[in-house]
Amino acid sequence: MPRTHAAPTQMLMAWWNRLSRLPGGRWMFSVFLGQLAPYTGTMGARVEELKPGYARWRLRDRRKVRNHLNSVHAVALMNLAEVASGTAMIAALPVGVRGIVTGLSMEYLKKARGTLVAECRCAIAPVTIEREESIEAIITDSAGDVVARATATWKLSPPQP
């Protein structure tokens, strides 16, 4: 049976704060997160920055993530956007608030080639009743062009008494 974590925000940020300062620590954190979310770990993305409400991830362009059009596969882009939005959101959740993704949508704007960066910024208002929150992740290429834009919808539940 999978383990659940009562305070995912604290765990995520504790590991980030512990590892990100070490040589190779961001890589270790990315691998650690890939162990918690094995499918996400398969694409080999690496976290560059993480703080409450902000995450930036990088994905190298290589054969493993390409499609038949010689560009980064749409599902790899969705996975990259999901991990960026998920880590930004989890890092921003107040203590005791539970969140789960209930929807993901993606707009593909141009072929994605080269190293890609996904960024997500979000601010979470106090959660006193169950509600939905939508946040956006933007993926850019090395020229700074937006190649894709994703929206993640989260169901947020307040702390249980």
PDB file of C-alpha atoms in Angstrom:
ATOM      1  CA  MET A   1       0.000   0.000   0.000  1.00  0.00           C
ATOM      2  CA  PRO A   2       1.403   3.442  -0.917  1.00  0.00           C
ATOM      3  CA  ARG A   3       2.394   5.704   1.924  1.00  0.00           C
ATOM      4  CA  THR A   4       0.647   9.026   2.290  1.00  0.00           C
ATOM      5  CA  HIS A   5       2.241  12.099   3.725  1.00  0.00           C
ATOM      6  CA  ALA A   6       0.258  14.261   6.120  1.00  0.00           C
ATOM      7  CA  ALA A   7       2.282  17.360   5.251  1.00  0.00           C
ATOM      8  CA  PRO A   8       3.500  17.139   1.627  1.00  0.00           C
ATOM      9  CA  THR A   9       4.412  20.841   1.562  1.00  0.00           C
ATOM     10  CA  GLN A  10       6.759  20.509   4.515  1.00  0.00           C
ATOM     11  CA  MET A  11       8.299  17.301   3.167  1.00  0.00           C
ATOM     12  CA  LEU A  12       8.822  18.722  -0.331  1.00  0.00           C
ATOM     13  CA  MET A  13      10.372  21.951   0.901  1.00  0.00           C
ATOM     14  CA  ALA A  14      12.480  20.215   3.573  1.00  0.00           C
ATOM     15  CA  TRP A  15      14.071  17.953   0.949  1.00  0.00           C
ATOM     16  CA  TRP A  16      14.520  20.861  -1.470  1.00  0.00           C
ATOM     17  CA  ASN A  17      16.160  23.034   1.200  1.00  0.00           C
ATOM     18  CA  ARG A  18      18.393  20.159   2.273  1.00  0.00           C
ATOM     19  CA  LEU A  19      19.505  19.058  -1.201  1.00  0.00           C
ATOM     20  CA  SER A  20      19.422  22.141  -3.448  1.00  0.00           C
ATOM     21  CA  ARG A  21      22.480  23.720  -1.806  1.00  0.00           C
ATOM     22  CA  LEU A  22      24.670  20.658  -2.289  1.00  0.00           C
ATOM     23  CA  PRO A  23      26.750  19.960  -5.395  1.00  0.00           C
ATOM     24  CA  GLY A  24      24.466  17.771  -7.501  1.00  0.00           C
ATOM     25  CA  GLY A  25      21.664  18.343  -5.002  1.00  0.00           C
ATOM     26  CA  ARG A  26      19.111  19.620  -7.518  1.00  0.00           C
ATOM     27  CA  TRP A  27      19.742  16.531  -9.608  1.00  0.00           C
ATOM     28  CA  MET A  28      19.322  14.350  -6.480  1.00  0.00           C
ATOM     29  CA  PHE A  29      16.077  16.145  -5.612  1.00  0.00           C
ATOM     30  CA  SER A  30      14.764  15.570  -9.151  1.00  0.00           C
ATOM     31  CA  VAL A  31      15.620  11.872  -8.919  1.00  0.00           C
ATOM     32  CA  PHE A  32      14.001  11.687  -5.462  1.00  0.00           C
ATOM     33  CA  LEU A  33      10.822  13.262  -6.842  1.00  0.00           C
ATOM     34  CA  GLY A  34      10.965  10.824  -9.757  1.00  0.00           C
ATOM     35  CA  GLN A  35      10.939   7.986  -7.228  1.00  0.00           C
ATOM     36  CA  LEU A  36       7.803   9.424  -5.596  1.00  0.00           C
ATOM     37  CA  ALA A  37       6.143   9.875  -9.006  1.00  0.00           C
ATOM     38  CA  PRO A  38       7.729   7.150 -11.174  1.00  0.00           C
ATOM     39  CA  TYR A  39       6.031   8.093 -14.456  1.00  0.00           C
ATOM     40  CA  THR A  40       7.199  11.687 -14.097  1.00  0.00           C
ATOM     41  CA  GLY A  41      10.716  10.445 -13.425  1.00  0.00           C
ATOM     42  CA  THR A  42      10.885   8.677 -16.795  1.00  0.00           C
ATOM     43  CA  MET A  43      11.307  11.870 -18.817  1.00  0.00           C
ATOM     44  CA  GLY A  44      14.440  12.986 -16.952  1.00  0.00           C
ATOM     45  CA  ALA A  45      13.440  16.597 -16.259  1.00  0.00           C
ATOM     46  CA  ARG A  46      15.407  18.478 -13.619  1.00  0.00           C
ATOM     47  CA  VAL A  47      14.207  21.100 -11.162  1.00  0.00           C
ATOM     48  CA  GLU A  48      16.135  24.362 -11.260  1.00  0.00           C
ATOM     49  CA  GLU A  49      14.230  26.414  -8.713  1.00  0.00           C
ATOM     50  CA  LEU A  50      11.480  25.736  -6.202  1.00  0.00           C
ATOM     51  CA  LYS A  51       9.808  27.924  -3.626  1.00  0.00           C
ATOM     52  CA  PRO A  52       6.239  28.247  -2.403  1.00  0.00           C
ATOM     53  CA  GLY A  53       4.180  29.200  -5.431  1.00  0.00           C
ATOM     54  CA  TYR A  54       7.002  28.940  -7.971  1.00  0.00           C
ATOM     55  CA  ALA A  55       8.741  26.117  -9.805  1.00  0.00           C
ATOM     56  CA  ARG A  56      11.086  26.012 -12.803  1.00  0.00           C
ATOM     57  CA  TRP A  57      11.975  22.718 -14.485  1.00  0.00           C
ATOM     58  CA  ARG A  58      14.285  21.985 -17.439  1.00  0.00           C
ATOM     59  CA  LEU A  59      13.978  19.170 -19.980  1.00  0.00           C
ATOM     60  CA  ARG A  60      16.796  18.311 -22.367  1.00  0.00           C
ATOM     61  CA  ASP A  61      15.771  17.415 -25.901  1.00  0.00           C
ATOM     62  CA  ARG A  62      16.840  13.860 -26.651  1.00  0.00           C
ATOM     63  CA  ARG A  63      15.526  10.852 -28.554  1.00  0.00           C
ATOM     64  CA  LYS A  64      13.745   9.450 -25.483  1.00  0.00           C
ATOM     65  CA  VAL A  65      11.217  12.341 -25.459  1.00  0.00           C
ATOM     66  CA  ARG A  66      10.822  12.869 -29.227  1.00  0.00           C
ATOM     67  CA  ASN A  67       7.973  12.026 -31.571  1.00  0.00           C
ATOM     68  CA  HIS A  68       7.824  11.055 -35.244  1.00  0.00           C
ATOM     69  CA  LEU A  69       8.008  14.755 -36.246  1.00  0.00           C
ATOM     70  CA  ASN A  70      11.469  15.085 -34.673  1.00  0.00           C
ATOM     71  CA  SER A  71      10.189  17.380 -31.918  1.00  0.00           C
ATOM     72  CA  VAL A  72       9.439  16.837 -28.233  1.00  0.00           C
ATOM     73  CA  HIS A  73       6.359  14.649 -27.840  1.00  0.00           C
ATOM     74  CA  ALA A  74       3.102  16.254 -26.712  1.00  0.00           C
ATOM     75  CA  VAL A  75       2.840  13.908 -23.725  1.00  0.00           C
ATOM     76  CA  ALA A  76       6.366  14.814 -22.601  1.00  0.00           C
ATOM     77  CA  LEU A  77       5.327  18.473 -22.733  1.00  0.00           C
ATOM     78  CA  MET A  78       2.207  17.716 -20.691  1.00  0.00           C
ATOM     79  CA  ASN A  79       4.280  15.762 -18.167  1.00  0.00           C
ATOM     80  CA  LEU A  80       6.770  18.643 -17.878  1.00  0.00           C
ATOM     81  CA  ALA A  81       3.982  21.179 -17.341  1.00  0.00           C
ATOM     82  CA  GLU A  82       2.285  18.917 -14.805  1.00  0.00           C
ATOM     83  CA  VAL A  83       5.420  18.486 -12.673  1.00  0.00           C
ATOM     84  CA  ALA A  84       6.125  22.239 -12.759  1.00  0.00           C
ATOM     85  CA  SER A  85       2.565  23.143 -11.794  1.00  0.00           C
ATOM     86  CA  GLY A  86       2.361  20.346  -9.230  1.00  0.00           C
ATOM     87  CA  THR A  87       5.538  21.238  -7.385  1.00  0.00           C
ATOM     88  CA  ALA A  88       4.687  24.972  -7.390  1.00  0.00           C
ATOM     89  CA  MET A  89       1.210  24.214  -6.027  1.00  0.00           C
ATOM     90  CA  ILE A  90       2.311  21.664  -3.425  1.00  0.00           C
ATOM     91  CA  ALA A  91       5.027  24.024  -2.199  1.00  0.00           C
ATOM     92  CA  ALA A  92       2.383  26.773  -1.804  1.00  0.00           C
ATOM     93  CA  LEU A  93      -0.299  24.780   0.006  1.00  0.00           C
ATOM     94  CA  PRO A  94      -0.945  25.907   3.579  1.00  0.00           C
ATOM     95  CA  VAL A  95      -0.393  23.331   6.318  1.00  0.00           C
ATOM     96  CA  GLY A  96      -3.191  20.773   6.398  1.00  0.00           C
ATOM     97  CA  VAL A  97      -4.716  21.718   3.044  1.00  0.00           C
ATOM     98  CA  ARG A  98      -5.140  18.763   0.724  1.00  0.00           C
ATOM     99  CA  GLY A  99      -4.967  19.087  -3.036  1.00  0.00           C
ATOM    100  CA  ILE A 100      -5.436  16.802  -5.999  1.00  0.00           C
ATOM    101  CA  VAL A 101      -5.306  17.514  -9.722  1.00  0.00           C
ATOM    102  CA  THR A 102      -8.744  17.061 -11.280  1.00  0.00           C
ATOM    103  CA  GLY A 103      -7.974  18.371 -14.748  1.00  0.00           C
ATOM    104  CA  LEU A 104      -5.143  19.152 -17.139  1.00  0.00           C
ATOM    105  CA  SER A 105      -5.438  20.967 -20.431  1.00  0.00           C
ATOM    106  CA  MET A 106      -2.713  21.935 -22.852  1.00  0.00           C
ATOM    107  CA  GLU A 107      -2.377  24.357 -25.716  1.00  0.00           C
ATOM    108  CA  TYR A 108       0.456  23.481 -28.117  1.00  0.00           C
ATOM    109  CA  LEU A 109       1.701  26.652 -29.825  1.00  0.00           C
ATOM    110  CA  LYS A 110       4.755  25.540 -31.808  1.00  0.00           C
ATOM    111  CA  LYS A 111       6.986  22.518 -32.296  1.00  0.00           C
ATOM    112  CA  ALA A 112       9.119  22.033 -29.219  1.00  0.00           C
ATOM    113  CA  ARG A 113      12.784  21.496 -29.966  1.00  0.00           C
ATOM    114  CA  GLY A 114      15.932  21.983 -27.955  1.00  0.00           C
ATOM    115  CA  THR A 115      16.137  22.419 -24.204  1.00  0.00           C
ATOM    116  CA  LEU A 116      12.779  23.398 -22.718  1.00  0.00           C
ATOM    117  CA  VAL A 117      11.921  25.225 -19.512  1.00  0.00           C
ATOM    118  CA  ALA A 118       8.574  24.967 -17.726  1.00  0.00           C
ATOM    119  CA  GLU A 119       7.644  27.623 -15.180  1.00  0.00           C
ATOM    120  CA  CYS A 120       4.650  27.958 -12.926  1.00  0.00           C
ATOM    121  CA  ARG A 121       3.699  30.747 -10.546  1.00  0.00           C
ATOM    122  CA  CYS A 122       0.712  30.565  -8.239  1.00  0.00           C
ATOM    123  CA  ALA A 123      -0.635  32.198  -5.111  1.00  0.00           C
ATOM    124  CA  ILE A 124      -3.075  30.297  -2.952  1.00  0.00           C
ATOM    125  CA  ALA A 125      -5.672  32.184  -0.943  1.00  0.00           C
ATOM    126  CA  PRO A 126      -6.683  30.651   2.396  1.00  0.00           C
ATOM    127  CA  VAL A 127      -8.671  27.457   1.903  1.00  0.00           C
ATOM    128  CA  THR A 128     -11.667  27.480   4.263  1.00  0.00           C
ATOM    129  CA  ILE A 129     -14.062  25.491   2.071  1.00  0.00           C
ATOM    130  CA  GLU A 130     -13.522  22.891  -0.608  1.00  0.00           C
ATOM    131  CA  ARG A 131     -12.863  24.669  -3.899  1.00  0.00           C
ATOM    132  CA  GLU A 132     -11.113  24.479  -7.250  1.00  0.00           C
ATOM    133  CA  GLU A 133      -8.007  26.414  -8.191  1.00  0.00           C
ATOM    134  CA  SER A 134      -6.588  26.649 -11.727  1.00  0.00           C
ATOM    135  CA  ILE A 135      -2.938  27.434 -12.311  1.00  0.00           C
ATOM    136  CA  GLU A 136      -0.922  27.841 -15.478  1.00  0.00           C
ATOM    137  CA  ALA A 137       2.452  26.452 -16.503  1.00  0.00           C
ATOM    138  CA  ILE A 138       4.306  27.928 -19.468  1.00  0.00           C
ATOM    139  CA  ILE A 139       6.893  25.999 -21.488  1.00  0.00           C
ATOM    140  CA  THR A 140       9.490  27.956 -23.453  1.00  0.00           C
ATOM    141  CA  ASP A 141      12.303  26.912 -25.773  1.00  0.00           C
ATOM    142  CA  SER A 142      15.890  28.136 -25.695  1.00  0.00           C
ATOM    143  CA  ALA A 143      14.941  31.191 -27.809  1.00  0.00           C
ATOM    144  CA  GLY A 144      12.378  32.160 -25.164  1.00  0.00           C
ATOM    145  CA  ASP A 145       9.412  31.349 -27.414  1.00  0.00           C
ATOM    146  CA  VAL A 146       6.360  29.855 -25.714  1.00  0.00           C
ATOM    147  CA  VAL A 147       5.849  26.382 -27.165  1.00  0.00           C
ATOM    148  CA  ALA A 148       3.023  25.255 -24.872  1.00  0.00           C
ATOM    149  CA  ARG A 149       0.719  26.508 -22.150  1.00  0.00           C
ATOM    150  CA  ALA A 150      -0.961  24.181 -19.663  1.00  0.00           C
ATOM    151  CA  THR A 151      -3.708  24.692 -17.119  1.00  0.00           C
ATOM    152  CA  ALA A 152      -3.925  22.408 -14.106  1.00  0.00           C
ATOM    153  CA  THR A 153      -7.137  22.404 -12.094  1.00  0.00           C
ATOM    154  CA  TRP A 154      -6.786  21.415  -8.458  1.00  0.00           C
ATOM    155  CA  LYS A 155      -9.444  20.446  -5.933  1.00  0.00           C
ATOM    156  CA  LEU A 156      -8.382  21.950  -2.620  1.00  0.00           C
ATOM    157  CA  SER A 157      -9.834  20.838   0.707  1.00  0.00           C
ATOM    158  CA  PRO A 158      -9.396  22.714   4.002  1.00  0.00           C
ATOM    159  CA  PRO A 159      -7.639  21.157   6.972  1.00  0.00           C
ATOM    160  CA  GLN A 160      -9.716  18.600   8.845  1.00  0.00           C
ATOM    161  CA  PRO A 161     -10.411  19.439  12.506  1.00  0.00           C
TER     162      PRO A 161
END
